[in-house]
Amino acid sequence: MNTACLFADWDPKPGFRLGPKDIEGQLTYLGSRVWRNPRIKYVEKEVPKPGPTEVLIEVKACGICGSDVHMYRAEPDGYIFYPGLTAFPCTLGHEFAGEVVDAGPLAINKRTGKNYKAGEPVCSEEMIWCSVCRPCADGYPNHCERLQELGFSIDGAYAKYIKVDGRYVWSLEELRNVYGDEKAFLLGSLVEPTSVAYNAVIERGGGIRAGDNVVILGGGPVGILACAVLRRSGAAAVIISEPSRRRREMALALGATHAIDPKEVNAADAVLEITKGMGAKLILEATGMPSVVWPDVERIIWEGRTLNSTVVIVARADDRIPVNGEVFQVRRAQVVGAQGHSGHGTFPRVITSMATGMDVSCVITKKIGLDEVEENLKLLNTNPTEVKVTLIPS
Amino acid sequence: MNTACLFADWDPKPGFRLGPKDIEGQLTYLGSRVWRNPRIKYVEKEVPKPGPTEVLIEVKACGICGSDVHMYRAEPDGYIFYPGLTAFPCTLGHEFAGEVVDAGPLAINKRTGKNYKAGEPVCSEEMIWCSVCRPCADGYPNHCERLQELGFSIDGAYAKYIKVDGRYVWSLEELRNVYGDEKAFLLGSLVEPTSVAYNAVIERGGGIRAGDNVVILGGGPVGILACAVLRRSGAAAVIISEPSRRRREMALALGATHAIDPKEVNAADAVLEITKGMGAKLILEATGMPSVVWPDVERIIWEGRTLNSTVVIVARADDRIPVNGEVFQVRRAQVVGAQGHSGHGTFPRVITSMATGMDVSCVITKKIGLDEVEENLKLLNTNPTEVKVTLIPS
Amino acid sequence: MNTACLFADWDPKPGFRLGPKDIEGQLTYLGSRVWRNPRIKYVEKEVPKPGPTEVLIEVKACGICGSDVHMYRAEPDGYIFYPGLTAFPCTLGHEFAGEVVDAGPLAINKRTGKNYKAGEPVCSEEMIWCSVCRPCADGYPNHCERLQELGFSIDGAYAKYIKVDGRYVWSLEELRNVYGDEKAFLLGSLVEPTSVAYNAVIERGGGIRAGDNVVILGGGPVGILACAVLRRSGAAAVIISEPSRRRREMALALGATHAIDPKEVNAADAVLEITKGMGAKLILEATGMPSVVWPDVERIIWEGRTLNSTVVIVARADDRIPVNGEVFQVRRAQVVGAQGHSGHGTFPRVITSMATGMDVSCVITKKIGLDEVEENLKLLNTNPTEVKVTLIPS
Amino acid sequence: MNTACLFADWDPKPGFRLGPKDIEGQLTYLGSRVWRNPRIKYVEKEVPKPGPTEVLIEVKACGICGSDVHMYRAEPDGYIFYPGLTAFPCTLGHEFAGEVVDAGPLAINKRTGKNYKAGEPVCSEEMIWCSVCRPCADGYPNHCERLQELGFSIDGAYAKYIKVDGRYVWSLEELRNVYGDEKAFLLGSLVEPTSVAYNAVIERGGGIRAGDNVVILGGGPVGILACAVLRRSGAAAVIISEPSRRRREMALALGATHAIDPKEVNAADAVLEITKGMGAKLILEATGMPSVVWPDVERIIWEGRTLNSTVVIVARADDRIPVNGEVFQVRRAQVVGAQGHSGHGTFPRVITSMATGMDVSCVITKKIGLDEVEENLKLLNTNPTEVKVTLIPS
């Protein structure tokens, strides 16, 4: 089968030391310090054979994630932009849905409690948590000490087939029943990024109560999908701040009640005006530029009358955020970090929400074939027009 | 001004002992043990003058609550049906909205943080919590040790005017901005019963996460309003079980996704079929007959695959519920009791939810004048056709 | 190696139907409906060989649990008393500690994040959760849909050696550092029952805040160990009700502040007097006779001034508990069921608590050899003198 | 009666604008911007008469708080150091205990639910929350929108008598029963600062589970008292970092298991070594120099294996804290701000904890008379030898 595979050269920067879990020439937890000259090759590989607890999935849809773009993007010195866990060459692609075509005898379908059967529509977590280390045993798979990642350090879904351990696979039967095959797979490929948003605002942000206001800073896919999740959860005002008009319109279509352009208006002023001075119970930092938006964040908390505001940091960034502790004392507020999508009942709740009205499929603004992966990785690097570009392999 | 006032005779049953907070001939915490021969009289009273921290409200709408019906209803031996805190004679009526017409100099409007001004549209809590006892100091006003109740032990709102301490009053300005005067007051008169539902399922039941299923047993006003609150909070399936067709239809109009008639189908069977065997995260007992519905409750938990189900008991009942502890052990489930509507940010969240789409005004199925109170108390006692009968005093 | 093995005859009672996970002649989830004529045989077995993710443990101490006694105990009609998951013949024993003597190449030590090495002192969970089903994926291993149990359906630790998948094993290095080998293993054999108590009162009961009162009904090992956990957690009054004087004294030695004999005094009266009318934040039902103690439970809640009381049902019982919902409404109280000991960080917190002062080893009142297992199973059936009888295999 | 009263001149700095709740010449929320030339005068005042809901208390002990020191301390330009709510002249003193000598007819004793009687030993909250504004109504009195403060904007307890509304008063009867009069009052004067610590680590920090490690940065009274609260709550390692040896020793006496001198060792190194690399579940910032200690805070979280660490900011500071969001994402951690001591059942739990073993009276290192207040305010400003200096007025 044909695959879109990322290659790069193992060429550690000066001063790089192999970490305890790194493997010389193969795998590192600090990608941007090691990998150079990234390039996509379309490689012919054998269809994988599922092991005893694995399923073989025919990929029906696979979104391009910002991380994919960042793995392919080279800095001027040739090193890749993506800073995290990577092992190359690797078939990219981790936001996917497809149909089970084969399954090991011990691969269990969570939906039925029985063996997987061919024909089951499914999606998968991307985080390959070990189930054994202390974080896994304690119930925090997103923080597994022995994590692998599909499409980063293990072959992903820019291919006709992918094999995954049944532990990470979730049925999309509910979606197929409601939406039919094609749309079920499109929505299914959005379960992973929607779960990142859900994990951030519900599991880590503590959720909201119906009638609370929320603010989303940044209209990338996670920010937009968070609008859908929070409106669904009963938010009164769902205010997104995002410079791109297309993204603002999409956020409004999916659940935002107000969308502001931070180039035109001050976000804090706008939030305080829209909420008549109440502010927000939950503020999602999804811009990746926390120190830039922080003055607005603290003004919303300080000047808003809502106590107990929670700021959730979901976008990755190297910034130091200049936090004024007194704001958080006087307003009884908190800052939490969010990572991942696994565990805590998130995947199944996202799927059920999608099956009962939370149709976020309009996030997919472009569909491509396998041979168009490279050009679209390039495009997404420079052009924010598309929100989610999705590969339809067949 | 004219008022609809309940009179009854202080005639304690044999064996009744005056409780520590009871007042001979005036007030008791055990109404049905003391008060006999209830009757409504239309009494002319002085318009009350607000004290320094009080507001005078012109009543614009006041719903008839089941408790009102039960205070007026006499058992064959003449004793009233309502078992709780009562002091007669008393103007009934506690689900009301109106407009501030006068205010003491120290009555503070929570909306503005400043003195109340005439013209503010408002509603009020019914529970007159003391703010001083240990439950109040600890943050549990619904369990005040020195509770008084508007329309039960203090003159209520079946009248042109009512005075209330500003502590219990909430602005309806948000509703007026969206809906205009008339509907703002109708919705405002539903804030109290909606808050009873909200307190039950959100504060006491722990709420849900988007994608969870819920079951509401009993389609009285609180059950129906709970459907609206839970759908708004992101429930996937909102299943109500209620024998009256009109009430089922109203529940469906307000947010239920499925309505079943327990005379026709077994509730547990229906829930397990609708949810494809998943069961429910939250089950609200709002029938007042918990021992009758309990076998269904435990089957939904036992046979459903959802762990962590919470059963919330909101309806009052003398039953002993035959709980099988093992069901709650094996399924990681719990039973909680719910009482009241005050505190925990419930009133303002209900008002804001109403102002942003949760329009529950269709619950009001009949509007009456002050002189029709008595006949409607009688009617509601015997005829379940109307859901909420609301007095429009002017 | 020699093992103490339970044999019984597969002889289903009339009306028994094989369940979906039962295996004819081998395994059932309803032991007491199937197994007849239990008897202990001392059987010579091969030392097991650990698979790739397993460790081989030399057993150093293994407590006898009430479940062991109930598997061996026959009713007059010959059927075993224990109602749960069982597969016979099976080496009994699941409350054990020992030393790793061999390990598969993929067996990971949670303490180090690396492979297990010989010499590591360890204990193990008894619940063999699958890590794959929906409850496991959602973080609730105690409610695994494909559970197996060490010493019930898989060979246990009444033997010189036992093999266990590394997933369930926890290091006792902290205990060895503080207490030395011998005591580390004794305490280690108590980690499992202490974790049952911890899971009940902390994870399921929601814990307490320093200064809260608690009541423990029943002084079996779990009740006594709960006293230690709750005193350690800052309880003001820890009141245990237990008829056996020896057990009351042990509870007092381990953390109870008051011990009452329910044959001599009424438990509710005593609790209300000791707490000067405050009652208790947490009440643990550990008697197995919930309907007997329930009137006291509800009086403590109803007459005590503490709101928000949580009743945790940890002992198994077939009773129907006659719950009065109004008590739970008026007092803002709840009932929760507790099962298991896995997950939620419980095992490691129990071990660390033991290593930093929570020495519960005095619970072990008798040490025996392997050839004394049968007679002690008999003895424990009839004689409540011993609290914990522990096998020292060597 | 004689009182130690703070006088200062109303002399706003250039650019100061009267805030919405400020009163020209009398009261401001921004003390250091307005008040100049602070001086203590010993002023003879009338014994106050309690209003209907107030009690008159004979002061038996009153601690000097850092805020008292900061109100008296003048910057080189003569403005006071304390930045918050102040109204001068004002009798200082808010950490006090005493005996009720008179009570209004409506002043209710939370202990009995009845009127206050002379002879009741009591202490009081310092935060005079209004019970009416939205934060108060929602259950967050520490964030009252109309706050007054005893000893800051209302006459305090550096005097023979003080009157306080019964709403804020808590009985010390439990302490008197255990410790006798003298010590009950000493401990009683520590209830307020202990409640500040308890509110920070338990209510705002979310508490701990028995077996968790904690780190306290800064050994002022709140840091030291937090050691006592957290050890009582079951912490395994309680590690305090504090440069003063006397304070380290006191922390060790009260519950710390390890005390480190940050001038001698790196705090992060020490914590990681003591905890064998586990780190801490809860970290209390009580130094007032958060940006100085932050690198250690983040290293403890980043390098420690404990997930879900919560950093509680309790000390006030103007610093901007350079937070690295990724640390909080990868380690599932959070930062919360803590303010105040009222509500949430904190005062009564602190009193009961003191009555059942948490004797923190050794924090009081010096007792003084009323005429020694001024010299000790001076002394505390420059000399960190004393931990808590307590006025014994009689």
Tab-separated table of C-alpha atoms in Angstrom, chain D residues 3-238:
chain	number	residue	atom	x	y	z
D	3	THR	CA	-7.142	51.253	72.887
D	4	ALA	CA	-4.119	51.121	70.568
D	5	CYS	CA	-5.265	53.135	67.646
D	6	LEU	CA	-3.605	53.859	64.324
D	7	PHE	CA	-3.751	57.424	63.062
D	8	ALA	CA	-2.541	58.634	59.687
D	9	ASP	CA	-3.068	61.647	57.447
D	10	TRP	CA	-5.331	61.492	54.400
D	11	ASP	CA	-2.907	62.824	51.790
D	12	PRO	CA	-3.486	61.115	48.448
D	13	LYS	CA	-0.488	60.653	46.172
D	14	PRO	CA	-0.593	62.524	42.869
D	15	GLY	CA	-2.838	60.780	40.414
D	16	PHE	CA	-4.897	58.968	43.056
D	17	ARG	CA	-8.579	58.887	42.205
D	18	LEU	CA	-11.244	58.152	44.771
D	19	GLY	CA	-12.580	54.655	44.020
D	20	PRO	CA	-16.292	53.848	43.801
D	21	LYS	CA	-16.381	52.560	47.386
D	22	ASP	CA	-13.824	54.994	48.841
D	23	ILE	CA	-15.009	57.792	51.161
D	24	GLU	CA	-13.103	61.070	51.014
D	25	GLY	CA	-10.986	61.598	54.095
D	26	GLN	CA	-12.119	58.353	55.700
D	27	LEU	CA	-11.833	55.089	53.818
D	28	THR	CA	-9.913	53.734	50.853
D	29	TYR	CA	-9.282	50.370	49.219
D	30	LEU	CA	-5.739	51.467	48.353
D	31	GLY	CA	-4.148	52.394	51.698
D	32	SER	CA	-0.560	52.924	50.571
D	33	ARG	CA	-1.684	55.441	47.974
D	34	VAL	CA	-3.421	57.680	50.484
D	35	TRP	CA	-2.369	57.407	54.145
D	36	ARG	CA	0.746	59.176	55.398
D	37	ASN	CA	2.615	59.475	58.679
D	38	PRO	CA	1.160	56.505	60.545
D	39	ARG	CA	1.398	56.640	64.322
D	40	ILE	CA	-0.016	54.685	67.203
D	41	LYS	CA	-1.924	56.579	69.863
D	42	TYR	CA	-3.300	55.024	73.007
D	43	VAL	CA	-6.796	56.421	73.041
D	44	GLU	CA	-9.453	56.187	75.716
D	45	LYS	CA	-12.783	55.155	74.192
D	46	GLU	CA	-16.215	54.294	75.491
D	47	VAL	CA	-16.963	50.619	75.859
D	48	PRO	CA	-19.112	49.944	72.779
D	49	LYS	CA	-22.756	48.924	73.151
D	50	PRO	CA	-23.790	45.907	71.107
D	51	GLY	CA	-26.628	46.413	68.641
D	52	PRO	CA	-29.459	43.884	68.285
D	53	THR	CA	-27.389	41.298	66.397
D	54	GLU	CA	-24.029	42.118	67.975
D	55	VAL	CA	-22.017	40.746	70.879
D	56	LEU	CA	-19.625	42.592	73.165
D	57	ILE	CA	-16.457	40.612	73.758
D	58	GLU	CA	-13.859	41.099	76.452
D	59	VAL	CA	-10.578	40.559	74.606
D	60	LYS	CA	-8.349	37.954	76.257
D	61	ALA	CA	-5.661	37.558	73.580
D	62	CYS	CA	-4.938	39.276	70.270
D	63	GLY	CA	-2.056	38.420	67.957
D	64	ILE	CA	-0.111	40.960	65.958
D	65	CYS	CA	-0.455	40.190	62.262
D	66	GLY	CA	1.973	41.155	59.506
D	67	SER	CA	-0.731	43.465	58.188
D	68	ASP	CA	-0.670	45.396	61.469
D	69	VAL	CA	3.067	45.810	61.066
D	70	HIS	CA	2.593	46.975	57.495
D	71	MET	CA	-0.055	49.541	58.415
D	72	TYR	CA	2.272	51.057	60.973
D	73	ARG	CA	5.333	50.935	58.731
D	74	ALA	CA	6.035	54.118	56.753
D	75	GLU	CA	7.942	54.198	53.506
D	76	PRO	CA	10.679	56.836	53.213
D	77	ASP	CA	8.114	59.234	51.729
D	78	GLY	CA	5.895	58.723	54.754
D	79	TYR	CA	3.160	56.652	53.086
D	80	ILE	CA	2.118	53.451	54.804
D	81	PHE	CA	3.343	50.146	53.429
D	82	TYR	CA	-0.016	48.308	53.596
D	83	PRO	CA	-1.793	48.564	50.237
D	84	GLY	CA	-5.358	47.537	51.065
D	85	LEU	CA	-8.669	48.529	52.645
D	86	THR	CA	-8.178	50.962	55.526
D	87	ALA	CA	-10.075	53.674	57.398
D	88	PHE	CA	-8.168	55.649	60.022
D	89	PRO	CA	-8.123	56.363	62.869
D	90	CYS	CA	-8.867	52.758	63.736
D	91	THR	CA	-8.191	50.497	66.668
D	92	LEU	CA	-5.988	47.745	65.230
D	93	GLY	CA	-6.104	44.014	66.080
D	94	HIS	CA	-8.006	41.232	64.392
D	95	GLU	CA	-6.526	37.888	65.530
D	96	PHE	CA	-8.342	37.723	68.820
D	97	ALA	CA	-10.236	35.610	71.286
D	98	GLY	CA	-12.230	36.641	74.294
D	99	GLU	CA	-15.356	36.158	76.333
D	100	VAL	CA	-18.823	37.380	75.549
D	101	VAL	CA	-19.932	39.914	78.164
D	102	ASP	CA	-23.069	41.245	76.528
D	103	ALA	CA	-25.173	40.365	73.492
D	104	GLY	CA	-28.019	41.878	71.523
D	105	PRO	CA	-31.318	39.988	71.622
D	106	LEU	CA	-30.907	38.722	68.060
D	107	ALA	CA	-27.244	37.683	68.226
D	108	ILE	CA	-27.233	33.943	67.604
D	109	ASN	CA	-24.567	31.542	68.833
D	110	LYS	CA	-23.817	29.080	66.021
D	111	ARG	CA	-22.831	26.481	68.607
D	112	THR	CA	-26.230	26.386	70.293
D	113	GLY	CA	-28.528	27.857	67.669
D	114	LYS	CA	-29.760	30.165	70.436
D	115	ASN	CA	-28.968	33.623	71.770
D	116	TYR	CA	-25.480	34.392	72.913
D	117	LYS	CA	-25.004	34.343	76.657
D	118	ALA	CA	-22.330	36.056	78.713
D	119	GLY	CA	-19.399	33.796	79.451
D	120	GLU	CA	-19.131	32.140	76.043
D	121	PRO	CA	-15.509	31.977	74.936
D	122	VAL	CA	-15.287	33.096	71.299
D	123	CYS	CA	-13.168	34.214	68.417
D	124	SER	CA	-14.192	36.048	65.276
D	125	GLU	CA	-13.648	36.240	61.575
D	126	GLU	CA	-11.924	39.418	60.497
D	127	MET	CA	-13.722	39.696	57.156
D	128	ILE	CA	-17.012	41.511	57.619
D	129	TRP	CA	-18.828	40.078	54.609
D	130	CYS	CA	-22.228	41.504	53.772
D	131	SER	CA	-24.239	38.277	53.195
D	132	VAL	CA	-26.183	40.028	50.433
D	133	CYS	CA	-23.970	40.689	47.392
D	134	ARG	CA	-23.632	38.112	44.666
D	135	PRO	CA	-20.369	36.533	45.922
D	136	CYS	CA	-21.870	36.230	49.416
D	137	ALA	CA	-25.143	34.826	48.073
D	138	ASP	CA	-23.219	32.342	45.936
D	139	GLY	CA	-21.184	31.125	48.922
D	140	TYR	CA	-17.909	33.043	48.580
D	141	PRO	CA	-17.757	35.438	51.534
D	142	ASN	CA	-13.985	35.917	51.196
D	143	HIS	CA	-14.758	37.774	47.988
D	144	CYS	CA	-17.635	39.948	49.261
D	145	GLU	CA	-18.149	43.004	47.081
D	146	ARG	CA	-18.880	45.176	50.115
D	147	LEU	CA	-16.250	43.899	52.494
D	148	GLN	CA	-15.238	45.651	55.689
D	149	GLU	CA	-12.374	44.425	57.843
D	150	LEU	CA	-12.115	44.345	61.626
D	151	GLY	CA	-9.017	46.180	62.756
D	152	PHE	CA	-8.538	47.789	59.342
D	153	SER	CA	-11.681	49.743	58.591
D	154	ILE	CA	-13.666	49.010	61.776
D	155	ASP	CA	-12.361	49.189	65.330
D	156	GLY	CA	-10.429	46.057	66.250
D	157	ALA	CA	-9.226	44.215	69.330
D	158	TYR	CA	-6.186	46.058	70.693
D	159	ALA	CA	-8.503	47.084	73.485
D	160	LYS	CA	-10.288	45.642	76.476
D	161	TYR	CA	-13.552	45.199	74.578
D	162	ILE	CA	-14.706	44.825	71.032
D	163	LYS	CA	-18.151	44.487	69.540
D	164	VAL	CA	-18.798	42.266	66.543
D	165	ASP	CA	-21.933	41.152	64.738
D	166	GLY	CA	-22.800	37.629	65.851
D	167	ARG	CA	-22.616	36.472	62.237
D	168	TYR	CA	-18.806	36.456	62.392
D	169	VAL	CA	-18.331	34.979	65.856
D	170	TRP	CA	-17.453	31.342	66.655
D	171	SER	CA	-17.570	29.632	70.023
D	172	LEU	CA	-14.373	28.297	71.603
D	173	GLU	CA	-16.254	26.146	74.097
D	174	GLU	CA	-14.554	23.036	72.682
D	175	LEU	CA	-11.147	24.512	73.385
D	176	ARG	CA	-12.073	25.576	76.904
D	177	ASN	CA	-13.328	22.097	77.692
D	178	VAL	CA	-10.006	20.580	76.662
D	179	TYR	CA	-7.422	23.193	77.535
D	180	GLY	CA	-8.947	25.454	80.183
D	181	ASP	CA	-9.430	29.183	79.926
D	182	GLU	CA	-5.990	30.595	79.403
D	183	LYS	CA	-4.816	28.282	76.663
D	184	ALA	CA	-8.223	28.285	75.010
D	185	PHE	CA	-7.890	32.015	74.470
D	186	LEU	CA	-4.323	31.765	73.221
D	187	LEU	CA	-5.312	29.063	70.747
D	188	GLY	CA	-8.460	31.002	69.975
D	189	SER	CA	-6.392	34.006	68.899
D	190	LEU	CA	-4.673	31.679	66.398
D	191	VAL	CA	-7.902	30.443	64.802
D	192	GLU	CA	-7.941	33.302	62.291
D	193	PRO	CA	-4.398	32.826	60.911
D	194	THR	CA	-4.776	29.043	61.009
D	195	SER	CA	-7.962	29.460	58.992
D	196	VAL	CA	-6.064	31.497	56.425
D	197	ALA	CA	-3.683	28.552	56.052
D	198	TYR	CA	-6.527	26.016	56.036
D	199	ASN	CA	-8.473	27.986	53.441
D	200	ALA	CA	-5.361	28.132	51.258
D	201	VAL	CA	-4.334	24.490	51.316
D	202	ILE	CA	-7.665	22.714	51.861
D	203	GLU	CA	-10.432	24.867	50.359
D	204	ARG	CA	-8.459	26.480	47.582
D	205	GLY	CA	-5.653	23.941	47.162
D	206	GLY	CA	-8.134	21.088	47.069
D	207	GLY	CA	-6.545	19.360	50.027
D	208	ILE	CA	-4.521	16.199	49.783
D	209	ARG	CA	-5.023	12.480	50.222
D	210	ALA	CA	-3.190	10.666	52.970
D	211	GLY	CA	0.211	9.712	51.591
D	212	ASP	CA	0.755	12.800	49.416
D	213	ASN	CA	3.825	15.015	49.796
D	214	VAL	CA	3.613	18.770	50.283
D	215	VAL	CA	6.039	21.684	50.138
D	216	ILE	CA	5.670	24.954	52.062
D	217	LEU	CA	7.769	27.850	50.835
D	218	GLY	CA	8.113	30.413	53.598
D	219	GLY	CA	7.878	29.975	57.369
D	220	GLY	CA	5.825	32.966	58.431
D	221	PRO	CA	2.844	32.188	60.672
D	222	VAL	CA	0.662	31.102	57.743
D	223	GLY	CA	3.371	28.795	56.347
D	224	ILE	CA	4.048	27.256	59.740
D	225	LEU	CA	0.359	26.789	60.496
D	226	ALA	CA	-0.088	25.205	57.062
D	227	CYS	CA	2.465	22.577	58.101
D	228	ALA	CA	0.260	21.689	61.053
D	229	VAL	CA	-2.889	21.521	58.915
D	230	LEU	CA	-1.294	19.400	56.205
D	231	ARG	CA	0.405	16.963	58.556
D	232	ARG	CA	-2.921	16.589	60.317
D	233	SER	CA	-4.493	15.911	56.918
D	234	GLY	CA	-2.233	12.936	56.315
D	235	ALA	CA	0.703	14.287	54.322
D	236	ALA	CA	3.642	11.911	54.064
D	237	ALA	CA	6.455	14.445	53.667
D	238	VAL	CA	5.808	18.022	54.826
